[in-house]
Amino acid sequence: MSRICDITGKRTRVGNNVSHANNKTKRKFYPNLHTKRFYIPEEDRWITLKVSSSAIRTINKNGISAVLKKARKEGKTF
């Protein structure tokens, strides 16, 4: 499974570890993802999404229906 947020599209970033001697080695920065179930009362069903912590806060603020509507408008499918 890929490490991509279903709502925000956040994905793994690439960067460097930098030592005290300024040696650089490649590393990855992973997004803070959680697999979470959400209930959609309009459709009377549960959906499971892999979402970042920032997406969870957005869902808590705006509601799952509004967030899914905006994501579908941007071309994401669930």
Coordinates of N, CA and C in Angstrom, one line a residue:
M1 N 0.8 -1.2 0.0 CA 0.0 0.0 0.0 C 0.9 1.2 0.0
S2 N 0.5 2.2 -0.8 CA 1.2 3.4 -0.8 C 1.0 4.3 0.4
R3 N 2.0 5.1 0.7 CA 1.8 6.1 1.8 C 1.4 7.4 1.3
I4 N 0.1 7.5 0.9 CA -0.5 8.7 0.4 C -1.8 9.0 1.1
C5 N -2.0 10.2 1.5 CA -3.3 10.5 2.2 C -4.4 10.6 1.1
D6 N -5.5 10.0 1.4 CA -6.6 10.0 0.5 C -7.3 11.3 0.3
I7 N -7.2 12.2 1.3 CA -7.9 13.5 1.3 C -6.9 14.6 0.8
T8 N -5.8 14.7 1.4 CA -4.9 15.8 1.1 C -3.9 15.5 0.0
G9 N -3.6 14.2 -0.3 CA -2.6 13.8 -1.3 C -1.2 13.9 -0.8
K10 N -1.0 14.1 0.6 CA 0.3 14.1 1.1 C 1.0 12.8 0.8
R11 N 2.3 12.8 0.5 CA 3.0 11.6 0.2 C 4.4 11.7 0.8
T12 N 5.2 10.6 0.6 CA 6.6 10.6 1.1 C 7.4 11.6 0.4
R13 N 8.2 12.4 1.2 CA 9.2 13.3 0.7 C 10.6 12.8 0.8
V14 N 11.5 13.2 0.0 CA 12.9 12.8 0.1 C 13.8 13.9 0.5
G15 N 14.8 13.6 1.3 CA 15.7 14.6 1.8 C 17.0 14.0 2.2
N16 N 17.8 14.7 3.0 CA 19.1 14.2 3.4 C 19.2 14.2 4.9
N17 N 19.9 13.2 5.5 CA 20.4 13.2 6.8 C 21.7 14.0 6.7
V18 N 21.9 15.0 7.6 CA 23.2 15.7 7.5 C 23.9 15.6 8.9
S19 N 25.1 15.0 8.8 CA 25.8 14.7 10.0 C 26.5 16.0 10.5
H20 N 27.2 15.9 11.7 CA 27.9 17.0 12.2 C 29.1 17.4 11.3
A21 N 29.6 16.4 10.6 CA 30.7 16.6 9.6 C 30.2 17.0 8.3
N22 N 28.9 17.3 8.2 CA 28.2 17.7 7.0 C 28.2 16.7 5.9
N23 N 28.2 15.4 6.3 CA 28.0 14.3 5.3 C 26.5 14.1 5.1
K24 N 26.2 13.9 3.8 CA 24.8 13.8 3.5 C 24.4 12.4 3.0
T25 N 23.4 11.8 3.5 CA 22.9 10.6 3.1 C 21.4 10.7 2.9
K26 N 20.9 10.0 1.9 CA 19.4 10.1 1.5 C 18.6 9.5 2.7
R27 N 17.4 10.1 2.9 CA 16.4 9.6 3.8 C 15.1 10.0 3.3
K28 N 14.0 9.4 3.9 CA 12.6 9.7 3.6 C 11.9 10.4 4.7
F29 N 11.0 11.3 4.4 CA 10.1 11.9 5.4 C 8.7 11.3 5.1
Y30 N 8.2 10.5 6.0 CA 6.9 9.9 5.8 C 5.8 10.8 6.4
P31 N 4.6 10.9 5.7 CA 3.5 11.6 6.3 C 2.9 10.8 7.5
N32 N 2.3 11.6 8.4 CA 1.7 11.0 9.6 C 0.3 10.4 9.2
L33 N 0.2 9.2 8.7 CA -1.0 8.6 8.2 C -1.6 7.7 9.2
H34 N -3.0 7.6 9.2 CA -3.8 6.7 10.0 C -4.9 6.1 9.1
T35 N -5.1 4.8 9.3 CA -6.3 4.2 8.7 C -7.5 4.4 9.6
K36 N -8.5 5.0 9.1 CA -9.6 5.4 10.0 C -10.9 5.2 9.2
R37 N -12.0 4.8 10.0 CA -13.3 4.6 9.5 C -14.1 5.8 9.8
F38 N -14.9 6.3 8.8 CA -15.8 7.4 8.9 C -17.2 7.0 8.6
Y39 N -18.2 7.5 9.3 CA -19.6 7.2 9.0 C -20.2 8.4 8.2
I40 N -20.8 8.1 7.1 CA -21.4 9.1 6.3 C -23.0 8.9 6.4
P41 N -23.6 9.8 7.2 CA -25.0 9.7 7.5 C -25.9 9.8 6.2
E42 N -25.5 10.7 5.2 CA -26.3 10.9 4.0 C -26.4 9.6 3.2
E43 N -25.3 8.8 3.2 CA -25.3 7.5 2.4 C -25.5 6.3 3.3
D44 N -25.6 6.6 4.7 CA -25.9 5.5 5.7 C -24.9 4.4 5.5
R45 N -23.6 4.7 5.4 CA -22.5 3.7 5.3 C -21.2 4.2 5.9
W46 N -20.3 3.3 6.2 CA -19.0 3.5 6.7 C -18.0 3.4 5.5
I47 N -17.0 4.3 5.5 CA -15.9 4.2 4.6 C -14.6 4.2 5.4
T48 N -13.6 3.5 4.9 CA -12.3 3.5 5.5 C -11.3 4.3 4.6
L49 N -10.7 5.2 5.2 CA -9.8 6.1 4.5 C -8.4 6.1 5.2
K50 N -7.3 6.2 4.4 CA -6.0 6.4 4.9 C -5.8 7.9 4.9
V51 N -5.8 8.6 6.1 CA -5.7 10.0 6.1 C -4.6 10.5 7.0
S52 N -4.1 11.7 6.7 CA -3.1 12.3 7.6 C -3.7 12.9 8.8
S53 N -2.9 13.3 9.8 CA -3.5 13.9 11.0 C -4.1 15.3 10.6
S54 N -3.5 16.0 9.7 CA -4.1 17.3 9.3 C -5.4 17.1 8.6
A55 N -5.6 16.0 7.9 CA -6.9 15.7 7.2 C -7.9 15.4 8.3
I56 N -7.5 14.7 9.3 CA -8.5 14.3 10.4 C -9.0 15.6 11.1
R57 N -8.1 16.6 11.3 CA -8.5 17.8 11.9 C -9.4 18.6 10.9
T58 N -9.2 18.5 9.6 CA -10.0 19.2 8.7 C -11.4 18.6 8.7
I59 N -11.5 17.2 8.8 CA -12.7 16.5 8.8 C -13.5 16.9 10.1
N60 N -12.8 16.9 11.2 CA -13.5 17.3 12.5 C -14.0 18.7 12.4
K61 N -13.3 19.6 11.7 CA -13.8 21.0 11.6 C -14.9 21.2 10.6
N62 N -14.8 20.6 9.4 CA -15.8 20.9 8.3 C -16.8 19.8 8.2
G63 N -16.6 18.6 8.7 CA -17.5 17.5 8.5 C -17.1 16.6 7.3
I64 N -17.3 15.3 7.5 CA -16.9 14.3 6.5 C -17.5 14.5 5.1
S65 N -18.8 14.9 5.1 CA -19.6 15.1 3.9 C -19.0 16.2 3.1
A66 N -18.7 17.3 3.7 CA -18.1 18.5 3.0 C -16.7 18.2 2.4
V67 N -15.9 17.5 3.2 CA -14.6 17.2 2.8 C -14.6 16.2 1.6
L68 N -15.5 15.2 1.7 CA -15.6 14.2 0.6 C -16.1 14.9 -0.7
K69 N -17.1 15.8 -0.5 CA -17.6 16.5 -1.7 C -16.5 17.3 -2.4
K70 N -15.7 18.0 -1.6 CA -14.6 18.8 -2.2 C -13.5 17.9 -2.8
A71 N -13.2 16.7 -2.2 CA -12.3 15.8 -2.7 C -12.8 15.2 -4.0
R72 N -14.0 14.9 -4.1 CA -14.6 14.3 -5.4 C -14.6 15.4 -6.5
K73 N -14.8 16.6 -6.1 CA -14.7 17.7 -7.1 C -13.3 17.9 -7.7
E74 N -12.3 17.5 -6.9 CA -10.9 17.6 -7.3 C -10.5 16.4 -8.1
G75 N -11.4 15.4 -8.2 CA -11.1 14.2 -9.0 C -10.7 12.9 -8.2
K76 N -10.8 13.0 -6.9 CA -10.5 11.8 -6.1 C -11.7 10.9 -6.0
T77 N -11.5 9.6 -6.0 CA -12.6 8.6 -5.9 C -12.4 7.8 -4.6
F78 N -13.5 7.4 -4.0 CA -13.5 6.6 -2.8 C -14.4 5.3 -2.9

